[in-house]
XYZ file of N, CA and C in Angstrom:
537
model
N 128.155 118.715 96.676
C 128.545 117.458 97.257
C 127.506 116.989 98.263
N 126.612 117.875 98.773
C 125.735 117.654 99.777
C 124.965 117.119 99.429
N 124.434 117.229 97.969
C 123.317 117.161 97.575
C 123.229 115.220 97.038
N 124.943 115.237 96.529
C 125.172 113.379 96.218
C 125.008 112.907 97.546
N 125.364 113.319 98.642
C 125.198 112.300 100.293
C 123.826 112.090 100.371
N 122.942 112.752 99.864
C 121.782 112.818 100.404
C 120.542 112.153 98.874
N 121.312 111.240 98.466
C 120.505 110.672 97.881
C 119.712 110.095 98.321
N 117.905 109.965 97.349
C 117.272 109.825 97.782
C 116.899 107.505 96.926
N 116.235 107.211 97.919
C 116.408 105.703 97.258
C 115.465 105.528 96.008
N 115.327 106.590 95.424
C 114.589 106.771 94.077
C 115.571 106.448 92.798
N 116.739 107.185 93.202
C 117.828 107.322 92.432
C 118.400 105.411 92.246
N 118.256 104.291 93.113
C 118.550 103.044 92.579
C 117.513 103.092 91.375
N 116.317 102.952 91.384
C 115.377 102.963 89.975
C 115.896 103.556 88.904
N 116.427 104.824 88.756
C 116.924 105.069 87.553
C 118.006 104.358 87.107
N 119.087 104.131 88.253
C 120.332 103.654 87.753
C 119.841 102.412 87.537
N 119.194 101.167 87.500
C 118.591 100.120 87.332
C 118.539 99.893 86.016
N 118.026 101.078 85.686
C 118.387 100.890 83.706
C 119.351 101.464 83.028
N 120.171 102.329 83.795
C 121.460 102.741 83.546
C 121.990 102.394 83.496
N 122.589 100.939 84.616
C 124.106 100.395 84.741
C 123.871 99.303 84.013
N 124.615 98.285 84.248
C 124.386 97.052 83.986
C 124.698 95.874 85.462
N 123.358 94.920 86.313
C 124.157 95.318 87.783
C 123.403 94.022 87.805
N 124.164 93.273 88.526
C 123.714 91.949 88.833
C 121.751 91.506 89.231
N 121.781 90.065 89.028
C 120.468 90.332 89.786
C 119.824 90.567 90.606
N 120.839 89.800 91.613
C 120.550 90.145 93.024
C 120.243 91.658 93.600
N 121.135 92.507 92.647
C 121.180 93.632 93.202
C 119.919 94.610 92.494
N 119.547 93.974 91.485
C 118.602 94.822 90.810
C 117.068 94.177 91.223
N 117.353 93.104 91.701
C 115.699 93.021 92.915
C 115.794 93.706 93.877
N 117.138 93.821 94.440
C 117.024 94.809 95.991
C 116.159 96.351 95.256
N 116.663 96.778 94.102
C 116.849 97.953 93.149
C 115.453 98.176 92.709
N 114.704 96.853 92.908
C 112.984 97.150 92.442
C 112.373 97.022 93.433
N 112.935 96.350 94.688
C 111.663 96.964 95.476
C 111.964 98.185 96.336
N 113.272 98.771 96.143
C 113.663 100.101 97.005
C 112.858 101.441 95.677
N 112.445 100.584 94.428
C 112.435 101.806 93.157
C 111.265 102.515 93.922
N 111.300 103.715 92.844
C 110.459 104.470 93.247
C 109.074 104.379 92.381
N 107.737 104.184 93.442
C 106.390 104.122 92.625
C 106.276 105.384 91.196
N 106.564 106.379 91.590
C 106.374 106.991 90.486
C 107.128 106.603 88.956
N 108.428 105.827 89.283
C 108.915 105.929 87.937
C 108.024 104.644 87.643
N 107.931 103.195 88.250
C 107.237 102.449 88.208
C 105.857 103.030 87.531
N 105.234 103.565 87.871
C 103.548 104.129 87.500
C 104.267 104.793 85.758
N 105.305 105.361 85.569
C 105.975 105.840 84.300
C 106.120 104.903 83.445
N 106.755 103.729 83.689
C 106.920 102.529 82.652
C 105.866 101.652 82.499
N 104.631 101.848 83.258
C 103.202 101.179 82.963
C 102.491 101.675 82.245
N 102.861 102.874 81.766
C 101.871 103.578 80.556
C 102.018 103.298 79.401
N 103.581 102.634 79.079
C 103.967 101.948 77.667
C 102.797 100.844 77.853
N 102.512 100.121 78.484
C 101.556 99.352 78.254
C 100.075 99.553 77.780
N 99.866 100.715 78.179
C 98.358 101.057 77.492
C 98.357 101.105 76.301
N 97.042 100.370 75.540
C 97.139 100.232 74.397
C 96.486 101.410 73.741
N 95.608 102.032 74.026
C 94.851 103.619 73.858
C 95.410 104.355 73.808
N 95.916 104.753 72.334
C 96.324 106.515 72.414
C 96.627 107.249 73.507
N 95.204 107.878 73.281
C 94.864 108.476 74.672
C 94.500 108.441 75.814
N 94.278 107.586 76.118
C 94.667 106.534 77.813
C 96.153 106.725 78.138
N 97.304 106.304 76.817
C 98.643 106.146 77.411
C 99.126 107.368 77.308
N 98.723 108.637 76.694
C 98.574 110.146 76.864
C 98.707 110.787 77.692
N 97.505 110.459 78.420
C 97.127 110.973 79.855
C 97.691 110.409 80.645
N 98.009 108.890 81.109
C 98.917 108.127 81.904
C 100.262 108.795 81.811
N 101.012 109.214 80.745
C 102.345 109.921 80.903
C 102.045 111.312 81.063
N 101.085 112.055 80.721
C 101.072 113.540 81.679
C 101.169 113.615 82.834
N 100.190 112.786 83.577
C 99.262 112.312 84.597
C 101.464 112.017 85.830
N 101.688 110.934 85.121
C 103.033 110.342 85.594
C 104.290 111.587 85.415
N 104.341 112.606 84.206
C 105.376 113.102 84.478
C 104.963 114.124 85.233
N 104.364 114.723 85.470
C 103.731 115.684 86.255
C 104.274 115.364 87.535
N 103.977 114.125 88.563
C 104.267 113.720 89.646
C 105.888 113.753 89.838
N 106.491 113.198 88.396
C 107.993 113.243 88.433
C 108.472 114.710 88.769
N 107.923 115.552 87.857
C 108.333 116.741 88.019
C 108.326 117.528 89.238
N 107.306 117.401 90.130
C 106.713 117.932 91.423
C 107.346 116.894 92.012
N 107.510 115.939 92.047
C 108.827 115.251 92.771
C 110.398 115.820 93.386
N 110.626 115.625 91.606
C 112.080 116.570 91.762
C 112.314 117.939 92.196
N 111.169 118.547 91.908
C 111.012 120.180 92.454
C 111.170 119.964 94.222
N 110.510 119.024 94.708
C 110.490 119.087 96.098
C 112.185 118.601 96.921
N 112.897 117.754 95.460
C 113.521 117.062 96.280
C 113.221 115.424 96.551
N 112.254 114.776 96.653
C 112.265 114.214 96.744
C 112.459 113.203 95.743
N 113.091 113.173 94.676
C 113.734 112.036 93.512
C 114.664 113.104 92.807
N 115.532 112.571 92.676
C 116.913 112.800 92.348
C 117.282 112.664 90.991
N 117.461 112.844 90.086
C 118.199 112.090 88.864
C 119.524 112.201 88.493
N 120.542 111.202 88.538
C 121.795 111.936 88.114
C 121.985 111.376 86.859
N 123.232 111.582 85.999
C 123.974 111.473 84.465
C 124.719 110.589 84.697
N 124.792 109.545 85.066
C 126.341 108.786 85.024
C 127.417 108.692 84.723
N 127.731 109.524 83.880
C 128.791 110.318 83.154
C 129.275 111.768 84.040
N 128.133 112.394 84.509
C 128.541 113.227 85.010
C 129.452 113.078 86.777
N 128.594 111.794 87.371
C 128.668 111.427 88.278
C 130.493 110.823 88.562
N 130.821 109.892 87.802
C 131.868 109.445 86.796
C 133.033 110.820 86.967
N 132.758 111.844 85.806
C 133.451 113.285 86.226
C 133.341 113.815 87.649
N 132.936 113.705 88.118
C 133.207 114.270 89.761
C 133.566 113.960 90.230
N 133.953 111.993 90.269
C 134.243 111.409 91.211
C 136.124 111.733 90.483
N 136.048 111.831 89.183
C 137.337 112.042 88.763
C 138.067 113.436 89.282
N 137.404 114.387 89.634
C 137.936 115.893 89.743
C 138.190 115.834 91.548
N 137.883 114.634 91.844
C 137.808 114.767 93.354
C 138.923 113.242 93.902
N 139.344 112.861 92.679
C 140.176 111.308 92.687
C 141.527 112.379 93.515
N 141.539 111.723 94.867
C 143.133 111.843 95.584
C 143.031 112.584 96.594
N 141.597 113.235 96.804
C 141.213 114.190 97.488
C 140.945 112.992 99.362
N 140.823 114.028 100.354
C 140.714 113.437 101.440
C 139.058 113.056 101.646
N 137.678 113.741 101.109
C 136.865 112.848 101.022
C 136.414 112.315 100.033
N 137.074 111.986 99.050
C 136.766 111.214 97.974
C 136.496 109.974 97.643
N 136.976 109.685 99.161
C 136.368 108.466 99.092
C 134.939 107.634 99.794
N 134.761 108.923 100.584
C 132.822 108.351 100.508
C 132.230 107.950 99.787
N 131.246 107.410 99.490
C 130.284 106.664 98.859
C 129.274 107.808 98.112
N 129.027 108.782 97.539
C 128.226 109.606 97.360
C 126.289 109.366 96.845
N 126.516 107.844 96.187
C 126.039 106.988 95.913
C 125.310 106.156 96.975
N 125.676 106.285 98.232
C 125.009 105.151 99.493
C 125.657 104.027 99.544
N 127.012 103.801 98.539
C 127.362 102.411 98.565
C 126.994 101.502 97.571
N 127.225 100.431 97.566
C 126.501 99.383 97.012
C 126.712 99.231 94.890
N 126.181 98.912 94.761
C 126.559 98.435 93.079
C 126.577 99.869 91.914
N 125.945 100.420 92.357
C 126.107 102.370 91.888
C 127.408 102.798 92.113
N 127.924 102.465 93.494
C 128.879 103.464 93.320
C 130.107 102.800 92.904
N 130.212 101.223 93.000
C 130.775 99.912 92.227
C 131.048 100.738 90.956
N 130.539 100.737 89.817
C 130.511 100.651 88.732
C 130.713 102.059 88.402
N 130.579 103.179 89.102
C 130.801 104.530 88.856
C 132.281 104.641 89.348
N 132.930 104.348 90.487
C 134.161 104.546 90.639
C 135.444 104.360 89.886
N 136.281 105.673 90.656
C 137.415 106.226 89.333
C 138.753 105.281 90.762
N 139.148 104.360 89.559
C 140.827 104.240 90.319
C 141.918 104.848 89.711
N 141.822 105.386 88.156
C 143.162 105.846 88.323
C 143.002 107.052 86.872
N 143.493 107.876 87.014
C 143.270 109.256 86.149
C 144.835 109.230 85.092
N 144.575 109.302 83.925
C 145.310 109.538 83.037
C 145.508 110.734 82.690
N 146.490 111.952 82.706
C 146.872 112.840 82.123
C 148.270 113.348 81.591
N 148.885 114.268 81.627
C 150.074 115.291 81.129
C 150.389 116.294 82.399
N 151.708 116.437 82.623
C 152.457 117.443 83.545
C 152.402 118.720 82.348
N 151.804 119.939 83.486
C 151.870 120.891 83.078
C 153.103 121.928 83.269
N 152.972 121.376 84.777
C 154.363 122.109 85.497
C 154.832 121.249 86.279
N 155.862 121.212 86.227
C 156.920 120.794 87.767
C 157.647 121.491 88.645
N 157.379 121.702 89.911
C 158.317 122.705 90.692
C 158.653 122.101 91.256
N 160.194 122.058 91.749
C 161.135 121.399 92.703
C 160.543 121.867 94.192
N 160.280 120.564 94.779
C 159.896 121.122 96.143
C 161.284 120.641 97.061
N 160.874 120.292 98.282
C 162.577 120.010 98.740
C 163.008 118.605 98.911
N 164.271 117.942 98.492
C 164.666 116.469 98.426
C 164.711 115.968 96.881
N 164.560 116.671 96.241
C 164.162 115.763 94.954
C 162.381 115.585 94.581
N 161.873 116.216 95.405
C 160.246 115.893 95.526
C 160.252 117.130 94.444
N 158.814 117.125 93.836
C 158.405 118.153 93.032
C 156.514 118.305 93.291
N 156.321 119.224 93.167
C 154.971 119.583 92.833
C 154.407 119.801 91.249
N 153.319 118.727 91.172
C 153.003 118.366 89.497
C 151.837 119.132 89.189
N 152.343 120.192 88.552
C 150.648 120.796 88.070
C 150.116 120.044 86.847
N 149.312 119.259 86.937
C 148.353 118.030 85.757
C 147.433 118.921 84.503
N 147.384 118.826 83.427
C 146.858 119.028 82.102
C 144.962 119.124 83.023
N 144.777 118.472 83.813
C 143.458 118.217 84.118
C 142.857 119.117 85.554
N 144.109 119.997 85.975
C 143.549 120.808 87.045
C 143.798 120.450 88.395
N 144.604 119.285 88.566
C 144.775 118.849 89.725
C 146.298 119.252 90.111
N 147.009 119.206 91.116
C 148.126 119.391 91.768
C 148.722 118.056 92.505
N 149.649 117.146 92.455
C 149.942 116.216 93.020
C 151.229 116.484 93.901
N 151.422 116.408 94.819
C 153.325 116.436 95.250
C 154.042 115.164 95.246
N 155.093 114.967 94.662
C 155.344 113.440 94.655
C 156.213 113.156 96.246
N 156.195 112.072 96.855
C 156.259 111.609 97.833
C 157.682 111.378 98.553
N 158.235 110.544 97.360
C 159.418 109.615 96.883
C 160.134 110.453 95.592
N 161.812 110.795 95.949
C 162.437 111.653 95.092
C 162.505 110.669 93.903
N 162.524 111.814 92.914
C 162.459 111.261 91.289
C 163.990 111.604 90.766
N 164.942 111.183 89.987
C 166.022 111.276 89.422
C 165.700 112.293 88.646
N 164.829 112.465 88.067
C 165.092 114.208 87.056
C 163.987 114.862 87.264
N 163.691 115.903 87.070
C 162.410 116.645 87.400
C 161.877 116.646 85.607
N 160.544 115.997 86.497
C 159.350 115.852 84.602
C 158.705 117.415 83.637
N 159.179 117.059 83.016
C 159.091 118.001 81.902
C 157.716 117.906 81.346
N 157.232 119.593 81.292
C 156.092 120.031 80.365
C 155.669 118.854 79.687
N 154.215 117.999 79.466
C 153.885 117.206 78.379
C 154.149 115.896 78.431
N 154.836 115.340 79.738
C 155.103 114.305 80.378
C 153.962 113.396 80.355
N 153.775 112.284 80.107
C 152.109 111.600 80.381
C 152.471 111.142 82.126
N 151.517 110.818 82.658
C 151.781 110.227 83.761
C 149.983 109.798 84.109
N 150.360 108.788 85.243
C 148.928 108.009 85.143
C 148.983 107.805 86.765
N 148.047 107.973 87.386
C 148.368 107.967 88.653
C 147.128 106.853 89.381
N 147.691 106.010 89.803
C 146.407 104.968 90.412
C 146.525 104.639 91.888
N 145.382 104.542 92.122
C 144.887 104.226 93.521
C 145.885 103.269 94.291
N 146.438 103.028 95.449
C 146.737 101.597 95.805
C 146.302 101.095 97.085
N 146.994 100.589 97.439
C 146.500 100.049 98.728
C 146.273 100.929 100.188
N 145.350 100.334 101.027
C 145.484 101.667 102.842
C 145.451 103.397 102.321
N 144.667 103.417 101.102
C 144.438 104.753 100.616
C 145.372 105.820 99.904
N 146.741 105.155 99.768
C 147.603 105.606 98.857
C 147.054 106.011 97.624
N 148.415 106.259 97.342
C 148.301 106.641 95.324
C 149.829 106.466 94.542
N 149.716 106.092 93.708
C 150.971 105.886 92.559
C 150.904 106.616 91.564
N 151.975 107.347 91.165
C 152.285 107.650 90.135
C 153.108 107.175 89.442
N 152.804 107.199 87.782
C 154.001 106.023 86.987
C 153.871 107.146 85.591
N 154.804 107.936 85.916
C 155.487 108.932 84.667
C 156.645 108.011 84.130
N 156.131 108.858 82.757
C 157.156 108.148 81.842
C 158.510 108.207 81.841
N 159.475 107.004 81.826
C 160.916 107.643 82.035
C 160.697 107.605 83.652
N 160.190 107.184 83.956
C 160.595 107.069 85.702
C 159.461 105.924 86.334
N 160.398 104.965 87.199
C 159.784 104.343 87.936
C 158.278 105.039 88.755
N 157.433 103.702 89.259
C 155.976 104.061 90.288
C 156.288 105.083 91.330
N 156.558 105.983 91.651
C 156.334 106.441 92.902
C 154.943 107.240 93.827
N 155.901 107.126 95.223
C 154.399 107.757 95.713
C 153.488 109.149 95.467
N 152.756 109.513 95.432
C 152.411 110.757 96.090
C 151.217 111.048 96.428
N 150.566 112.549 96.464
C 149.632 112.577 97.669
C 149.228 113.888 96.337
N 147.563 114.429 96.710
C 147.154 115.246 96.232
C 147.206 116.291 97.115
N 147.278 117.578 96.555
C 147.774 118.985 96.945
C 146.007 119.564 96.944
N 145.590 119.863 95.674
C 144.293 120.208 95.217
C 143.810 120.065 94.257
């Protein structure tokens, strides 16, 4: 997790051709990019074999000794996407891991679809939901029956940092993530 806070502003350049992100934001996105990937997409231009050969050795080389140091980053967007999902409900999950701005726009998870694995009666009518996906929810607000094995339930973000859950066979209610 340390390692997403501490992105480096290299990482807008890649996502630049990754996302799909307004204009405005993808001029901020070229002049924060990073020279090296820049010096990378100028070698498609050489028309010489071996001129544009050596220009991409020459260029990944720097990438590579880049990333070795740390200093340029690359992430998967997909993968990025999954983390932010395994960490949806959690108390810092909602930082920016990204720096903010149109990256972390377009990467963010509001609401996780899965299956009750378990339900344990906690006290009031409340239960603790063990999820198909590894997570633990406690519901907030008592439910009229306790949800059964295989249950779908979909749980979304709401407002002042809440969360909803909307299992099937039962009205929205609240709850809160456990782990």
């Amino acid at each position: 997790m340390r390692m997403l806070s501490a992105i480096s502003v290299a990482l807008s350049a890649l996502l630049v051709g990754a996302l799909p992100i307004a204009p405005a934001v993808a001029a901020q996105a070229r002049e924060d990019s990073s020279k090296t990937l820049d010096a990378l997409a100028a070698c498609r231009d050489i028309s010489a074999d071996a001129a544009r050969l050596a220009c991409f050795d020459t260029t990944a080389g720097q990438i590579a000794r880049a990333r070795q140091a740390g200093d340029l980053l690359a992430l998967d967007r997909g993968k990025v996407i999954e983390r932010k999902r395994q960490q949806f409900g959690l108390a810092d999950a909602g930082q920016s891991p990204l720096g903010g701005g149109e990256a972390d726009r377009v990467t963010r998870v509001t609401e996780v679809q899965t299956t009750i694995t378990t339900a344990k009666p906690a006290s009031y009518a409340r239960f603790a939901l063990q999820l198909a996906n590894g997570m633990v929810w406690e519901t907030i607000e008592p439910l009229s029956l306790q949800p059964r094995p295989g249950t779908a339930i979909t749980i979304r973000q709401v407002g002042f940092g809440g969360f909803k859950a909307s299992i099937t066979g039962e009205r929205a209610i609240l709850v809160k993530r456990r782990r």
